Short mmCIF file of C-alpha atoms and ligand atoms in Angstrom, two decimals:
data_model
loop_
_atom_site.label_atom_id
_atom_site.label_comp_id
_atom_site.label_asym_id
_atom_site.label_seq_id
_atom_site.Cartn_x
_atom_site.Cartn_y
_atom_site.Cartn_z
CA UNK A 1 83.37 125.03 77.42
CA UNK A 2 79.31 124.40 77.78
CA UNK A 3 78.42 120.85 76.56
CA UNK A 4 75.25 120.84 75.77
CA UNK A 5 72.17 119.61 74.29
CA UNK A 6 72.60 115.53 75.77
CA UNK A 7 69.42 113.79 75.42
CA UNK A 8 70.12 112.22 78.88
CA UNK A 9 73.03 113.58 81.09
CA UNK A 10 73.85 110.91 83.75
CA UNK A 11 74.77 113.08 86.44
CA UNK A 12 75.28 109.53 88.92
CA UNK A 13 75.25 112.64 91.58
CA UNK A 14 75.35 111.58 95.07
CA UNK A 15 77.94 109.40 95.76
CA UNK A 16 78.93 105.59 95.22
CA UNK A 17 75.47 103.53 95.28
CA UNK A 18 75.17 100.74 97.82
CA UNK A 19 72.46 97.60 97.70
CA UNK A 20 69.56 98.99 96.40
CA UNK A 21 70.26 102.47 95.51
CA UNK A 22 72.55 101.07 92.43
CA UNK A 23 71.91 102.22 89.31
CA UNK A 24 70.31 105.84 90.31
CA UNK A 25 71.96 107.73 87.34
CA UNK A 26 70.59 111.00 88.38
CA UNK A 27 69.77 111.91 84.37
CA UNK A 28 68.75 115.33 83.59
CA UNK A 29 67.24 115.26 80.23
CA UNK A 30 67.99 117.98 77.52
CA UNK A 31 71.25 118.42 79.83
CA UNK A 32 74.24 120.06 80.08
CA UNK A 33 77.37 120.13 81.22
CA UNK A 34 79.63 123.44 82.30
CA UNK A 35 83.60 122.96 82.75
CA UNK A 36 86.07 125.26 83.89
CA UNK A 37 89.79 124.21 83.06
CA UNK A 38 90.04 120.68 84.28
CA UNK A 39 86.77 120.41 86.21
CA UNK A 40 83.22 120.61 86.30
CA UNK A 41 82.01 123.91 86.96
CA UNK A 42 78.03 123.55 86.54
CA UNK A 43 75.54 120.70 85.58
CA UNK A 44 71.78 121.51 84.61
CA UNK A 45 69.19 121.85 81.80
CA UNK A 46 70.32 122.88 78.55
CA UNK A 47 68.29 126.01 78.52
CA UNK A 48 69.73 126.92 81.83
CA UNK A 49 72.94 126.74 81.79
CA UNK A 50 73.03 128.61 77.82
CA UNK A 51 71.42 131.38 79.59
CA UNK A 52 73.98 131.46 83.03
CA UNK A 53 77.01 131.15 80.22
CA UNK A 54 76.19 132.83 77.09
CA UNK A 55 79.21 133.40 75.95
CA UNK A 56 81.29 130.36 76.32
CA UNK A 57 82.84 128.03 74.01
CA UNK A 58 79.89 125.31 72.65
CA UNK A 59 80.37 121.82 71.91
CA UNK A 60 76.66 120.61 70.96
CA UNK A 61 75.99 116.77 72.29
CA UNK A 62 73.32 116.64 69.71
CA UNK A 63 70.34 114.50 71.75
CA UNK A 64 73.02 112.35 72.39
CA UNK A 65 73.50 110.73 76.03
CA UNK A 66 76.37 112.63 78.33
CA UNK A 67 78.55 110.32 81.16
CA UNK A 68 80.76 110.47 83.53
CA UNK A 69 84.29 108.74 82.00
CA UNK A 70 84.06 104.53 82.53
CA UNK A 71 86.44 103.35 85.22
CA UNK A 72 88.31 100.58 85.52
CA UNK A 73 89.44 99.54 89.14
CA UNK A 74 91.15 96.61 88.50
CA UNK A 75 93.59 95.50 85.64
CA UNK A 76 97.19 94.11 85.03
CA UNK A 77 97.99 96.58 82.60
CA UNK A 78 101.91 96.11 82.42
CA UNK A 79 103.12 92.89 80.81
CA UNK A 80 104.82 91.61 77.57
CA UNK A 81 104.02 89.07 75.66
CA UNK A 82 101.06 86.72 75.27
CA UNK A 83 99.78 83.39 76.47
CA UNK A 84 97.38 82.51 73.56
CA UNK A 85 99.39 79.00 73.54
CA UNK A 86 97.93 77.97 77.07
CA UNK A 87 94.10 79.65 75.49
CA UNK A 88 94.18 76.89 73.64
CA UNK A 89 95.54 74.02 75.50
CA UNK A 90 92.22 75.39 77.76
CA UNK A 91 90.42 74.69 75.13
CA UNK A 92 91.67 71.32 74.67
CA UNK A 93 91.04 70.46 77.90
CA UNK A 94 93.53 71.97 80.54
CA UNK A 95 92.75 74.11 83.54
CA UNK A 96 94.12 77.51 84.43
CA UNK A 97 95.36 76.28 87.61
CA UNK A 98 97.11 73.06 85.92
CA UNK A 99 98.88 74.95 83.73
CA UNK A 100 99.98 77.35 86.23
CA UNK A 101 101.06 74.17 88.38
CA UNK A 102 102.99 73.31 85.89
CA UNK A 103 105.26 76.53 85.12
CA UNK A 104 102.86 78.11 82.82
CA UNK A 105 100.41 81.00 83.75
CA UNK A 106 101.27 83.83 85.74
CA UNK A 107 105.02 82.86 85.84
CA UNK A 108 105.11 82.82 81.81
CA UNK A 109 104.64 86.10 81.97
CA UNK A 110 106.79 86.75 84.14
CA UNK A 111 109.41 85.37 82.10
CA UNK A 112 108.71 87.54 79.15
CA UNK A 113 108.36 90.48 81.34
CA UNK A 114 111.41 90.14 83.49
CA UNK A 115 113.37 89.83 80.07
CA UNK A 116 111.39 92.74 78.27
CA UNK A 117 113.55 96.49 78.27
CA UNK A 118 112.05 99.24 79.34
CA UNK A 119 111.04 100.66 76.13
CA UNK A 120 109.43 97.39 75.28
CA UNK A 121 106.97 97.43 78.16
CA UNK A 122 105.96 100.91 77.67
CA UNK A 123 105.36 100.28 74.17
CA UNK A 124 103.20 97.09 74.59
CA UNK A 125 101.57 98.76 77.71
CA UNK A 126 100.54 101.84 75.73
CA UNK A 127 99.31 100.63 73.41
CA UNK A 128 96.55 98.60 75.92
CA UNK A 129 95.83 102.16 77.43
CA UNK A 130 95.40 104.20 74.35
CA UNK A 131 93.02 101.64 73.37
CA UNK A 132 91.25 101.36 77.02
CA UNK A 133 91.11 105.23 76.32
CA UNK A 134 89.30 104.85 73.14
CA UNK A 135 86.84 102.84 74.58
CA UNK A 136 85.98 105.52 77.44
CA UNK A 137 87.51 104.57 79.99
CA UNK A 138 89.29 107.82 81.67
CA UNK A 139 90.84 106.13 84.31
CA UNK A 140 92.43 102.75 85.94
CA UNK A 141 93.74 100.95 88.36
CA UNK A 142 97.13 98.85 87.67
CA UNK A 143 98.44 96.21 89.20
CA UNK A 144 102.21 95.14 88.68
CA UNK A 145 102.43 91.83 89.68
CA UNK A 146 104.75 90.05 86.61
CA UNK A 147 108.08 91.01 87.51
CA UNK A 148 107.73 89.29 91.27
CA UNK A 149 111.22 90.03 92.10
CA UNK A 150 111.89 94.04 93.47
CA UNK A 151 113.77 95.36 90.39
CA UNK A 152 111.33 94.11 87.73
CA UNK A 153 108.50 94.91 90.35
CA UNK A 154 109.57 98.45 90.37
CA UNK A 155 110.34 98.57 87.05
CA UNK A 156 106.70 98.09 86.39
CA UNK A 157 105.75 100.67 88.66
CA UNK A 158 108.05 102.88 86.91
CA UNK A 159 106.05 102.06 83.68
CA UNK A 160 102.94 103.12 85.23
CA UNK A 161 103.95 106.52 86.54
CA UNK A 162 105.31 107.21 83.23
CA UNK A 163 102.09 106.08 80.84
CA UNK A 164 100.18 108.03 83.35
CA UNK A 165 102.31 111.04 83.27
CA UNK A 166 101.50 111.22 79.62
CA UNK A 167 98.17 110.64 79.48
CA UNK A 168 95.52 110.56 78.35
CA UNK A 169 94.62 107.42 80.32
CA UNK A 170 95.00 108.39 84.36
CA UNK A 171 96.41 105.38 86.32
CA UNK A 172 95.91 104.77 89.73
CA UNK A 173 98.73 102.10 90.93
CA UNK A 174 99.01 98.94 92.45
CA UNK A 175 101.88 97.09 93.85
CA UNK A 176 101.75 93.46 93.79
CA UNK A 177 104.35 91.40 94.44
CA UNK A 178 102.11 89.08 95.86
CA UNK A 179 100.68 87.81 92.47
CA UNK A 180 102.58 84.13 92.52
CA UNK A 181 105.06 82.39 93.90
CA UNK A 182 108.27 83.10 91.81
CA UNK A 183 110.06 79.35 90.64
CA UNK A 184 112.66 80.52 92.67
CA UNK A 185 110.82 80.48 95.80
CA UNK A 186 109.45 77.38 94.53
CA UNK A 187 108.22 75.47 97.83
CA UNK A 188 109.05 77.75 100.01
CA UNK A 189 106.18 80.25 99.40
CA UNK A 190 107.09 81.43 103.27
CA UNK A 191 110.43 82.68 102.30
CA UNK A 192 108.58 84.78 99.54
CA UNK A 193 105.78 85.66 102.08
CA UNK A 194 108.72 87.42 104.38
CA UNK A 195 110.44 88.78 101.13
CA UNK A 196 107.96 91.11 100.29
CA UNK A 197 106.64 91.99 103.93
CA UNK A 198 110.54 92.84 104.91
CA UNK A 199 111.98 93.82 101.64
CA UNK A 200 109.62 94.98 99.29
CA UNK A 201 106.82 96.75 100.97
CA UNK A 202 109.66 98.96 102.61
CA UNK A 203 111.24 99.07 98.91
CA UNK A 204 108.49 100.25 97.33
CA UNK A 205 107.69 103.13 100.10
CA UNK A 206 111.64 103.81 99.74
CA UNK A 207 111.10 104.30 95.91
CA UNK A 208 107.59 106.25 96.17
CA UNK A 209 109.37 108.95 98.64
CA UNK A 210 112.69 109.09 96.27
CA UNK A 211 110.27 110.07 93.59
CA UNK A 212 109.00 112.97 95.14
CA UNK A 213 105.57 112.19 94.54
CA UNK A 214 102.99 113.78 96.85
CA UNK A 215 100.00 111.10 95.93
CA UNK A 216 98.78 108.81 98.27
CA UNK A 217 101.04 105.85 98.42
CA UNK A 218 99.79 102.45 96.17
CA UNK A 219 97.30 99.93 96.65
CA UNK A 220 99.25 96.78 97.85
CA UNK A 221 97.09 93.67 96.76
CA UNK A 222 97.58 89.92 97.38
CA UNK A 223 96.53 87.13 95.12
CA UNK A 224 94.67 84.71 97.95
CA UNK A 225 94.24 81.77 96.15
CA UNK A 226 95.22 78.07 96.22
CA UNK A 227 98.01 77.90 94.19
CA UNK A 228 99.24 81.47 94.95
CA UNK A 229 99.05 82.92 98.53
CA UNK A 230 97.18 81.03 101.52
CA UNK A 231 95.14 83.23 104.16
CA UNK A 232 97.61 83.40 106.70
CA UNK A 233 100.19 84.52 103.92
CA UNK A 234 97.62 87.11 102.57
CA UNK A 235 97.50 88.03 106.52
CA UNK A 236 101.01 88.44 106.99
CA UNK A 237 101.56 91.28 103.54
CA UNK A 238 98.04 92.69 104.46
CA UNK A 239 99.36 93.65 108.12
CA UNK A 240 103.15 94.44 107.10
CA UNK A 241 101.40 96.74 104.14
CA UNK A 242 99.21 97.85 106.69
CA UNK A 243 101.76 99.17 109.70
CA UNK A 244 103.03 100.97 106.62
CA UNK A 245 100.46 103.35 105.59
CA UNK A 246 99.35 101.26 102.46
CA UNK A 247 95.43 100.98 101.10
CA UNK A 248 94.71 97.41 100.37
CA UNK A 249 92.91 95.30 97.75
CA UNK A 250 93.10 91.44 97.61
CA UNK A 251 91.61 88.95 95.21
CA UNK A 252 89.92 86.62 96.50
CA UNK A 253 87.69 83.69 95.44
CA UNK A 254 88.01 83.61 91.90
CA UNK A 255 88.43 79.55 92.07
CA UNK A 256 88.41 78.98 95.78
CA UNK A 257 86.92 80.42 99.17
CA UNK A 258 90.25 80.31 101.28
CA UNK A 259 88.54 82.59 103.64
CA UNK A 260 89.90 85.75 101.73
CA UNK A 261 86.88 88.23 102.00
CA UNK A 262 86.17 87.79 105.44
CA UNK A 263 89.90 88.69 106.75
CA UNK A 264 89.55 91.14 103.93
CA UNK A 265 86.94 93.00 105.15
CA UNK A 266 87.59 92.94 108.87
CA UNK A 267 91.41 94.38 107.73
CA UNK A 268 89.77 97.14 106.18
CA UNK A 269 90.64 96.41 102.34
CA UNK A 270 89.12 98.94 99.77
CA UNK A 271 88.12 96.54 97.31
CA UNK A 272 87.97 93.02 97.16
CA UNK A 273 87.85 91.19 93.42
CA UNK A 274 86.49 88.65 91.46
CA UNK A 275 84.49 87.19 94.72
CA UNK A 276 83.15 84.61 92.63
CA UNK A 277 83.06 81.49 95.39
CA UNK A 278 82.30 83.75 98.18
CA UNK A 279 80.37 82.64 100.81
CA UNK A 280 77.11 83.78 102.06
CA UNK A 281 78.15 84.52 105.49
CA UNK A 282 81.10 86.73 104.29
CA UNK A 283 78.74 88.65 101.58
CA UNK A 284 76.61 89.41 104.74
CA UNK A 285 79.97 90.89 106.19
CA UNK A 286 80.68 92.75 103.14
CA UNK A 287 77.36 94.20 103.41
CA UNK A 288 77.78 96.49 106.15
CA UNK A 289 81.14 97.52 105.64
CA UNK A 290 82.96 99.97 103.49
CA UNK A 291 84.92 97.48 101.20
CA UNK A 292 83.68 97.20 97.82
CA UNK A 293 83.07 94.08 95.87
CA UNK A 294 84.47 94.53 92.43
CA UNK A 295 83.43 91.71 90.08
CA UNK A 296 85.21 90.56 87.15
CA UNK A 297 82.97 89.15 84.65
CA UNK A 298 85.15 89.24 81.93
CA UNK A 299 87.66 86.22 83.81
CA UNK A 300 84.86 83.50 83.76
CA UNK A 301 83.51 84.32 80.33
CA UNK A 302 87.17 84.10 79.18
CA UNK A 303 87.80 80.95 81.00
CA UNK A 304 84.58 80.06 79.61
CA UNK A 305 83.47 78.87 83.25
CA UNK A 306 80.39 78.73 84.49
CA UNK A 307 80.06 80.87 87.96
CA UNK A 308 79.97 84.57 88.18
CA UNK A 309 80.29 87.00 90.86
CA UNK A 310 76.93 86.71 93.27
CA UNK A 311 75.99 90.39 92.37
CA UNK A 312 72.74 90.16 93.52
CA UNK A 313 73.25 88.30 96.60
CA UNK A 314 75.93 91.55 97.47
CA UNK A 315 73.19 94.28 96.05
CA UNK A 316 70.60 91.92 98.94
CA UNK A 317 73.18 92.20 101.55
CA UNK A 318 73.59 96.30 101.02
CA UNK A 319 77.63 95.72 99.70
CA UNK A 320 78.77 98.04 97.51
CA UNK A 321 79.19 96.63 93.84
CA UNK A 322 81.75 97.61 91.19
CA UNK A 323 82.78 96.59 87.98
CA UNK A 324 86.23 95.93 86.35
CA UNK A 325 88.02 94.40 83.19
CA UNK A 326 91.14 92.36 84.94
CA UNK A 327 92.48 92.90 81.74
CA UNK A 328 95.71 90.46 81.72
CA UNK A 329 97.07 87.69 79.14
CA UNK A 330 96.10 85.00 80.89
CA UNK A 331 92.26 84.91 81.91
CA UNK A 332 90.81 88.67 80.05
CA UNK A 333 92.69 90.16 77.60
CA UNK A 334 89.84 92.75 77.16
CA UNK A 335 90.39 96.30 76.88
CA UNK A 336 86.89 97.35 76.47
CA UNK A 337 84.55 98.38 80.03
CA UNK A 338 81.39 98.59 77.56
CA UNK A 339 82.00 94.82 77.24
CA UNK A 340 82.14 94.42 81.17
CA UNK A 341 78.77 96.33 81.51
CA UNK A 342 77.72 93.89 78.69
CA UNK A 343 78.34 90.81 80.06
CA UNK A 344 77.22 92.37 83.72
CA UNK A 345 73.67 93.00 82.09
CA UNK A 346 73.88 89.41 81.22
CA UNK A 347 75.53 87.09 83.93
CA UNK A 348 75.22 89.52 87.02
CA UNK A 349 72.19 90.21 86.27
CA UNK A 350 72.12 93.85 86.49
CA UNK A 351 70.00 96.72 84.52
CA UNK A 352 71.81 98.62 82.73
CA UNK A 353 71.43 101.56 84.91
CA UNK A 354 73.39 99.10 87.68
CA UNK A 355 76.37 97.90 85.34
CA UNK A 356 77.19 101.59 84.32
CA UNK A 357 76.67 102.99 88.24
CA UNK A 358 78.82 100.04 88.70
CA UNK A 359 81.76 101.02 85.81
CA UNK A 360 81.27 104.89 87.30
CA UNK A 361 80.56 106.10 90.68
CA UNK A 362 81.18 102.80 92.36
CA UNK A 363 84.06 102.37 90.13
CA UNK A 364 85.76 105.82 91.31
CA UNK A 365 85.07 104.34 95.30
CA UNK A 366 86.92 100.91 95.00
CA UNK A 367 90.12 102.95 93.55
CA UNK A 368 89.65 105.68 96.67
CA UNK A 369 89.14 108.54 93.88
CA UNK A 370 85.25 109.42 94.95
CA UNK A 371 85.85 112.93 95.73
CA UNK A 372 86.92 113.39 92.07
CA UNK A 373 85.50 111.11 89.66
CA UNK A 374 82.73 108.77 88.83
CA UNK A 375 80.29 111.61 88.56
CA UNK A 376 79.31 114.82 86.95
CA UNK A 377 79.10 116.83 89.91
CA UNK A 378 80.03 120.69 90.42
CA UNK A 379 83.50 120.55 91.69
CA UNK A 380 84.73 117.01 89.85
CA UNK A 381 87.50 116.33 87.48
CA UNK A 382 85.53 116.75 84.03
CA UNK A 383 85.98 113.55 82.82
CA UNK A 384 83.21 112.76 80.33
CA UNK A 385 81.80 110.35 77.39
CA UNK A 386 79.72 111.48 74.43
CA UNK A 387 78.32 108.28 73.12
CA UNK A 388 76.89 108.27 69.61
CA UNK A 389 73.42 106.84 70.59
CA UNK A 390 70.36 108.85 72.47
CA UNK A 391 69.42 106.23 75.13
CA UNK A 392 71.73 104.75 77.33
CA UNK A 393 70.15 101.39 78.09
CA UNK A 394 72.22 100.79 74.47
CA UNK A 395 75.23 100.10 77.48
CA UNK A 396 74.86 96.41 77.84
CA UNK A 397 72.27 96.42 74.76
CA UNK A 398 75.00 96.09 72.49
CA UNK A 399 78.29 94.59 72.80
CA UNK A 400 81.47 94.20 71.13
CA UNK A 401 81.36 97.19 69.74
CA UNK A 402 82.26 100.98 70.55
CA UNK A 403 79.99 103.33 71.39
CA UNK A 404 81.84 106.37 72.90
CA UNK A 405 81.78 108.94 70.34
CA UNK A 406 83.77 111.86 72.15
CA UNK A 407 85.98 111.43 75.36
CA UNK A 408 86.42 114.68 77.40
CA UNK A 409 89.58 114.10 79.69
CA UNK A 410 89.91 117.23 82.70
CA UNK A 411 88.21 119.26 80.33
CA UNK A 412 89.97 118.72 76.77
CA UNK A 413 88.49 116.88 74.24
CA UNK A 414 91.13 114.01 73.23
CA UNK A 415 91.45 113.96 69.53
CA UNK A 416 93.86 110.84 68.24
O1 LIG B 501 92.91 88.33 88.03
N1 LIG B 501 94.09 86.14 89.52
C1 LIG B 501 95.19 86.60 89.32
N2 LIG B 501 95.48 87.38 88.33
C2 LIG B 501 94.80 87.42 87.11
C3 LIG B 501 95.33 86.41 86.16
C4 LIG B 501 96.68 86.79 85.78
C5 LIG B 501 97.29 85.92 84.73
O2 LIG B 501 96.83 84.79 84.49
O3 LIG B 501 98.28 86.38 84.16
C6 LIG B 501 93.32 87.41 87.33
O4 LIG B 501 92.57 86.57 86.81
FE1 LIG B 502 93.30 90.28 88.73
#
């Protein structure tokens, strides 16, 4: 199928964008796109590529701009229930971490997952995806990270390979046991620590091999936080995930710099998130290393908090930037990456052109998938967005809204 006829193809050719070379979208104008099957067999000019394949199926873009499918590279897809109680006692007056404190927050939701079946968590997940889909986003990351015992955290993985066996959303998982202390670990967070370097890192290999499935194994991340896991805690699942053959992700400093990034970074982690309170010393770090900063704007609008991620302090220091709902019920129930690049215009600070290399190529780097998505490249999964407008600054422009008209997924046009 030729798609053709884009008023500006963003071709974000040439790899994820560090520091100053985010946001080159690498737009052909009058473009098109030629895929073979599932991927990408040809980008160019319109007139081009109609005369190399004359007599291939058409789908006509109309002077409408052509993308690479958004990405989302971090989110806590898999939960039941909701926590819009504790959004309001927020509002009157409560913090996040109080209410976690006090039995509410991340272990709420554990609750209602642990006691959810099966079919229930599919359902409720589904439906986030479908909707994620709609919104043109063609792939994400998933954390578990609400069952935080082994069968419910399994159980959750389970969910995941299944939603992303059918499609149309692609997953990329996560295992995280290490999202809170479970109440029944209550003060004795150490005990937990060993749990899941000893029993559930081993589990979870265990359960990835009995599966039969050939994909590199998943992301283990840690929640390095006061309140959740301290840094020699996060040190102790980061090495044990580590000697095992895991890729690694942490959050860190989304309320408080417990020295996260730094150990982060010198472990080797992918991606760290939210980096909100990082310092400038460990952005520095980040700079010349491989780890990408994925920001999170979507958790301090929804905790209506001040401080964002430092984007361009990290774009300064040459780090590589990404962007990223976090959807989850308790700080961004948001399904919608437009909305991220949105508020990223806005609070990072970024041109458009940075916010969408940001939700794209850089995107497809902090989930380890740069080889095959994030771009429209000769060779790549073709993944791809018709949006309904002709300019594509109208990413971040608007907001709220949805502005992906057509969403290509390895080659098929998803109808719903
Ligand atoms: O990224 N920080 C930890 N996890 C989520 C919040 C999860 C929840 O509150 O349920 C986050 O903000
Ligand atoms: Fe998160």
């Amino acid at each position: 199928m030729l798609v053709h006829s884009a008023s500006q193809l963003l071709t974000l050719a040439g790899g994820a964008q560090r520091g100053k070379d985010l946001g080159r979208l690498g737009i052909i104008e009058n473009g098109a796109v030629m895929i073979c099957g599932e991927k990408i067999a040809a980008v160019g000019r319109t007139e081009d590529l109609l005369m190399r394949f004359p007599n291939e199926e058409r789908l006509d873009a109309c002077g409408k701009v052509v993308m690479p499918g958004l990405i989302d590279p971090h989110t806590h897809l898999v939960w039941a229930g909701d926590r819009a109680a504790e959004f309001e006692m927020r509002l009157q007056g409560k913090t996040y971490m109080e209410i976690m404190a006090a039995g509410g927050g991340i272990a709420s939701t554990m609750r209602a997952t642990r006691q959810a079946t099966v079919e229930e968590l599919l359902a409720q997940t589904r439906a986030r995806a479908r909707k994620m889909f709609r919104y043109g986003t063609t792939t994400a990351e998933a954390k578990t990270g609400y069952g935080l015992e082994l069968q419910s955290e399994l159980t959750q993985l389970g969910v995941l390979l299944r939603l992303d066996a059918e499609g149309p959303l692609e997953l990329v998982p996560t295992f995280l046991p290490a999202h809170a202390i479970p109440p029944e670990y209550a003060e004795r967070e150490d005990e937990y620590t060993r749990l899941i370097c000893d029993i559930m890192l081993p589990a979870a290999v265990e359960f990835w091999h009995n599966r039969g499935l050939n994909q590199p194994l998943p992301f283990i991340d840690v929640f390095c936080e006061k309140g959740a896991f301290s840094l020699e805690q996060t040190r102790s699942i980061m090495a044990a995930a580590k000697r095992l053959g895991f890729p690694l992700k942490v959050h860190v400093d989304e309320f408080e710099n417990l020295g996260g990034a730094a150990l982060a970074v010198e472990m080797g982690a992918v991606s760290i998130d939210h980096v909100v309170r990082t310092s400038r010393e460990e952005i520095l770090k980040l700079g010349g290393s491989q780890t990408v900063a994925v920001s999170l704007p979507c958790t301090p609008f929804g905790l209506a908090q001040p401080e964002y991620t430092p984007a361009r302090e990290i774009i300064a220091a040459d780090g590589y930037l990404a962007v990223a709902t976090d959807i989850n019920p308790g700080t961004a129930w948001c399904e919608n990456m437009q909305f991220v690049i949105a508020l990223a215009c806005r609070y990072l600070k970024l041109t458009p052109a940075q916010a969408v290399a940001a939700a794209t190529v850089n995107a497809a780097k902090a989930i380890r998938k740069e080889d095959s998505l994030g771009s429209l490249e000769e060779g790549k999964q073709a993944d791809l967005l018709i949006l309904s407008v002709s300019d594509y600054r109208h990413l971040g422009y608007r907001f709220g809204g949805n502005l992906v008209e057509t969403v290509i997924k390895k080659g098929s046009v998803v109808k719903e």
